[in-house]
GROMACS .gro file of C-alpha atoms in nm:
model
  108
    1UNK     CA    1  -0.360   1.444  -0.915
    2UNK     CA    2  -0.339   1.238  -0.600
    3UNK     CA    3  -0.010   1.147  -0.436
    4UNK     CA    4   0.100   0.858  -0.218
    5UNK     CA    5   0.056   0.954   0.148
    6UNK     CA    6   0.302   0.854   0.421
    7UNK     CA    7   0.129   0.730   0.738
    8UNK     CA    8   0.231   0.665   1.096
    9UNK     CA    9   0.070   0.390   1.308
   10UNK     CA   10  -0.204   0.617   1.443
   11UNK     CA   11  -0.295   0.743   1.096
   12UNK     CA   12  -0.288   0.384   0.968
   13UNK     CA   13  -0.538   0.280   1.234
   14UNK     CA   14  -0.768   0.572   1.152
   15UNK     CA   15  -0.754   0.591   0.774
   16UNK     CA   16  -0.684   0.230   0.673
   17UNK     CA   17  -0.824   0.005   0.947
   18UNK     CA   18  -1.106   0.248   1.023
   19UNK     CA   19  -1.154   0.368   0.668
   20UNK     CA   20  -1.404   0.302   0.395
   21UNK     CA   21  -1.339   0.210   0.036
   22UNK     CA   22  -1.017   0.073  -0.109
   23UNK     CA   23  -0.671   0.151   0.024
   24UNK     CA   24  -0.347   0.006  -0.110
   25UNK     CA   25  -0.076   0.003   0.158
   26UNK     CA   26   0.291  -0.009   0.061
   27UNK     CA   27   0.489  -0.152   0.354
   28UNK     CA   28   0.841  -0.028   0.275
   29UNK     CA   29   1.182   0.063   0.419
   30UNK     CA   30   1.425   0.335   0.314
   31UNK     CA   31   1.707   0.080   0.278
   32UNK     CA   32   1.500  -0.148   0.051
   33UNK     CA   33   1.610  -0.129  -0.314
   34UNK     CA   34   1.295  -0.287  -0.461
   35UNK     CA   35   1.085  -0.047  -0.249
   36UNK     CA   36   1.262   0.245  -0.414
   37UNK     CA   37   1.205   0.090  -0.757
   38UNK     CA   38   0.827   0.075  -0.722
   39UNK     CA   39   0.785   0.416  -0.554
   40UNK     CA   40   0.748   0.610  -0.883
   41UNK     CA   41   0.510   0.345  -1.017
   42UNK     CA   42   0.289   0.386  -0.709
   43UNK     CA   43   0.296   0.766  -0.751
   44UNK     CA   44   0.172   0.726  -1.109
   45UNK     CA   45  -0.098   0.481  -1.003
   46UNK     CA   46  -0.213   0.716  -0.726
   47UNK     CA   47  -0.296   0.970  -0.995
   48UNK     CA   48  -0.449   0.716  -1.231
   49UNK     CA   49  -0.677   0.565  -0.965
   50UNK     CA   50  -0.754   0.892  -0.783
   51UNK     CA   51  -1.105   0.870  -0.638
   52UNK     CA   52  -1.113   0.490  -0.667
   53UNK     CA   53  -0.817   0.371  -0.458
   54UNK     CA   54  -0.614   0.553  -0.195
   55UNK     CA   55  -0.244   0.460  -0.197
   56UNK     CA   56  -0.045   0.501   0.125
   57UNK     CA   57   0.299   0.402   0.260
   58UNK     CA   58   0.398   0.275   0.603
   59UNK     CA   59   0.763   0.261   0.714
   60UNK     CA   60   0.837  -0.097   0.818
   61UNK     CA   61   1.127  -0.001   1.043
   62UNK     CA   62   0.925   0.257   1.235
   63UNK     CA   63   0.615   0.039   1.281
   64UNK     CA   64   0.713  -0.328   1.328
   65UNK     CA   65   0.399  -0.387   1.537
   66UNK     CA   66   0.176  -0.313   1.238
   67UNK     CA   67   0.382  -0.546   1.018
   68UNK     CA   68   0.354  -0.823   1.277
   69UNK     CA   69  -0.022  -0.774   1.301
   70UNK     CA   70  -0.062  -0.835   0.926
   71UNK     CA   71   0.211  -1.099   0.886
   72UNK     CA   72   0.433  -0.882   0.667
   73UNK     CA   73   0.773  -1.051   0.634
   74UNK     CA   74   0.914  -0.930   0.302
   75UNK     CA   75   0.952  -0.584   0.154
   76UNK     CA   76   0.795  -0.430  -0.029
   77UNK     CA   77   0.459  -0.579   0.063
   78UNK     CA   78   0.155  -0.427  -0.101
   79UNK     CA   79  -0.168  -0.500   0.082
   80UNK     CA   80  -0.513  -0.400  -0.039
   81UNK     CA   81  -0.767  -0.308   0.227
   82UNK     CA   82  -1.139  -0.279   0.163
   83UNK     CA   83  -1.346  -0.109   0.431
   84UNK     CA   84  -1.068  -0.164   0.685
   85UNK     CA   85  -1.007  -0.533   0.613
   86UNK     CA   86  -0.717  -0.683   0.414
   87UNK     CA   87  -0.842  -0.843   0.092
   88UNK     CA   88  -0.524  -0.906  -0.107
   89UNK     CA   89  -0.145  -0.904  -0.086
   90UNK     CA   90   0.150  -0.887  -0.324
   91UNK     CA   91   0.511  -0.922  -0.206
   92UNK     CA   92   0.813  -0.788  -0.393
   93UNK     CA   93   0.861  -0.528  -0.662
   94UNK     CA   94   0.591  -0.559  -0.926
   95UNK     CA   95   0.578  -0.406  -1.274
   96UNK     CA   96   0.311  -0.143  -1.334
   97UNK     CA   97   0.102  -0.389  -1.537
   98UNK     CA   98   0.091  -0.638  -1.248
   99UNK     CA   99  -0.003  -0.366  -1.001
  100UNK     CA  100  -0.282  -0.244  -1.231
  101UNK     CA  101  -0.414  -0.600  -1.250
  102UNK     CA  102  -0.398  -0.632  -0.870
  103UNK     CA  103  -0.580  -0.301  -0.821
  104UNK     CA  104  -0.832  -0.389  -1.093
  105UNK     CA  105  -0.922  -0.713  -0.913
  106UNK     CA  106  -1.059  -0.502  -0.630
  107UNK     CA  107  -1.150  -0.167  -0.788
  108UNK     CA  108  -1.388  -0.298  -1.054
   0.00000   0.00000   0.00000
């Protein structure tokens, strides 16, 4: 079972921007209530989509430069990357069904 991986800016550049395949990035903050609400949902989805989509987290407070680069203004922001390029975004806490639909739009 796969787990959600925490990244720093260097790891983000290597594995997301320089990566292949699909990666769902959760831009979050420790103080963000909705971010905490979706964390267990993302953990479940990481297992369900293991081998199809990699799910990672990036701390918004620690890496404001990355947020600025991608225009992230609200938390949580979930951004799907395909082969290093952003291809979709969802802002705010989403129910599991909505996240599955979002992932399915890109993972099919």
